PDB file of C-alpha atoms in Angstrom:
ATOM      1  CA  MET A   1     115.984  18.772  10.502  1.00 48.00           C
ATOM      2  CA  LYS A   2     112.489  19.279  11.903  1.00 58.00           C
ATOM      3  CA  PRO A   3     111.812  22.556  10.048  1.00 56.00           C
ATOM      4  CA  PHE A   4     112.721  20.869   6.751  1.00 56.00           C
ATOM      5  CA  SER A   5     110.476  17.889   7.552  1.00 56.00           C
ATOM      6  CA  ARG A   6     107.573  20.186   8.351  1.00 59.00           C
ATOM      7  CA  LEU A   7     108.094  22.163   5.148  1.00 55.00           C
ATOM      8  CA  ALA A   8     108.301  18.996   3.048  1.00 56.00           C
ATOM      9  CA  GLY A   9     105.157  17.629   4.682  1.00 57.00           C
ATOM     10  CA  ALA A  10     103.282  20.866   4.078  1.00 55.00           C
ATOM     11  CA  LEU A  11     104.305  20.929   0.407  1.00 55.00           C
ATOM     12  CA  ILE A  12     103.221  17.315  -0.104  1.00 60.00           C
ATOM     13  CA  PHE A  13      99.874  18.027   1.567  1.00 52.00           C
ATOM     14  CA  PHE A  14      99.363  21.182  -0.517  1.00 50.00           C
ATOM     15  CA  CYS A  15     100.112  19.394  -3.789  1.00 48.00           C
ATOM     16  CA  ALA A  16      97.775  16.527  -2.932  1.00 48.00           C
ATOM     17  CA  ALA A  17      95.005  18.849  -1.756  1.00 42.00           C
ATOM     18  CA  THR A  18      95.113  21.096  -4.815  1.00 42.00           C
ATOM     19  CA  GLY A  19      95.315  18.321  -7.389  1.00 47.00           C
ATOM     20  CA  LEU A  20      98.655  19.412  -8.826  1.00 47.00           C
ATOM     21  CA  GLY A  21      99.461  15.745  -9.439  1.00 54.00           C
ATOM     22  CA  ALA A  22      96.896  15.544 -12.249  1.00 62.00           C
ATOM     23  CA  ALA A  23      98.388  17.029 -15.380  1.00 78.00           C
ATOM     24  CA  SER A  24      97.348  17.438 -18.993  1.00 92.00           C
ATOM     25  CA  PHE A  25      99.440  15.943 -21.803  1.00 96.00           C
ATOM     26  CA  ASP A  26      99.273  15.703 -25.597  1.00 96.00           C
ATOM     27  CA  LEU A  27      99.452  11.887 -25.556  1.00 97.00           C
ATOM     28  CA  ILE A  28      99.414   9.127 -22.958  1.00 97.00           C
ATOM     29  CA  ILE A  29     100.204   5.536 -23.884  1.00 97.00           C
ATOM     30  CA  ARG A  30      98.789   3.424 -21.071  1.00 97.00           C
ATOM     31  CA  HIS A  31      99.796  -0.048 -19.866  1.00 96.00           C
ATOM     32  CA  GLY A  32     102.762  -0.445 -22.215  1.00 95.00           C
ATOM     33  CA  ARG A  33     105.598  -2.856 -21.549  1.00 95.00           C
ATOM     34  CA  LEU A  34     108.862  -0.913 -21.228  1.00 93.00           C
ATOM     35  CA  ALA A  35     112.472  -2.070 -21.338  1.00 92.00           C
ATOM     36  CA  ASP A  36     114.929   0.528 -20.052  1.00 87.00           C
ATOM     37  CA  GLY A  37     118.073  -1.061 -21.489  1.00 90.00           C
ATOM     38  CA  SER A  38     119.604  -1.812 -18.093  1.00 92.00           C
ATOM     39  CA  GLY A  39     119.226  -5.574 -18.433  1.00 92.00           C
ATOM     40  CA  ASN A  40     116.408  -5.669 -15.887  1.00 93.00           C
ATOM     41  CA  PRO A  41     113.133  -7.300 -16.937  1.00 95.00           C
ATOM     42  CA  ALA A  42     110.606  -5.199 -18.840  1.00 94.00           C
ATOM     43  CA  PHE A  43     107.888  -3.577 -16.741  1.00 94.00           C
ATOM     44  CA  PHE A  44     104.428  -2.180 -17.368  1.00 95.00           C
ATOM     45  CA  ALA A  45     104.051   1.598 -17.258  1.00 95.00           C
ATOM     46  CA  ASP A  46     102.387   4.592 -18.880  1.00 96.00           C
ATOM     47  CA  VAL A  47     104.241   7.062 -21.099  1.00 96.00           C
ATOM     48  CA  ALA A  48     103.201  10.734 -21.316  1.00 95.00           C
ATOM     49  CA  VAL A  49     104.211  12.943 -24.240  1.00 96.00           C
ATOM     50  CA  THR A  50     103.981  16.735 -24.537  1.00 96.00           C
ATOM     51  CA  GLY A  51     105.404  18.766 -27.396  1.00 96.00           C
ATOM     52  CA  GLY A  52     106.887  15.675 -29.029  1.00 96.00           C
ATOM     53  CA  ARG A  53     108.944  14.778 -25.944  1.00 96.00           C
ATOM     54  CA  ILE A  54     108.489  12.096 -23.311  1.00 95.00           C
ATOM     55  CA  VAL A  55     107.791  14.005 -20.107  1.00 95.00           C
ATOM     56  CA  ALA A  56     106.721  11.243 -17.701  1.00 94.00           C
ATOM     57  CA  LEU A  57     106.978   7.487 -17.205  1.00 93.00           C
ATOM     58  CA  GLY A  58     105.230   5.304 -14.657  1.00 93.00           C
ATOM     59  CA  ARG A  59     101.690   5.325 -13.357  1.00 93.00           C
ATOM     60  CA  ILE A  60     100.416   8.603 -14.768  1.00 93.00           C
ATOM     61  CA  ARG A  61      97.467  10.451 -13.316  1.00 91.00           C
ATOM     62  CA  GLY A  62      96.063  12.991 -15.657  1.00 90.00           C
ATOM     63  CA  GLU A  63      94.451  13.377 -19.023  1.00 93.00           C
ATOM     64  CA  ALA A  64      95.608  13.736 -22.601  1.00 96.00           C
ATOM     65  CA  ARG A  65      94.103  14.849 -25.869  1.00 95.00           C
ATOM     66  CA  THR A  66      94.889  11.356 -27.179  1.00 96.00           C
ATOM     67  CA  GLU A  67      95.162   8.194 -25.108  1.00 97.00           C
ATOM     68  CA  ILE A  68      96.301   4.816 -26.425  1.00 97.00           C
ATOM     69  CA  ASP A  69      95.804   1.521 -24.580  1.00 97.00           C
ATOM     70  CA  ALA A  70      98.896  -0.593 -25.318  1.00 96.00           C
ATOM     71  CA  THR A  71      97.590  -3.819 -23.742  1.00 90.00           C
TER      72      THR A  71
END
């Protein structure tokens, strides 16, 4: 299991060091209140859209051509 742990750690470090976590989107709606339909309470999150499709939910790092503040 150690080789896998070392590989996973190296990949995480590489991604953080190279800034791969910051992406570019067409649209980001920030600080919106989302309900996922599971019956759990709504939560605040960002929504990223690219090519007319939702591609990410949660706390989104990155930029978009258009950003909307939903607060």
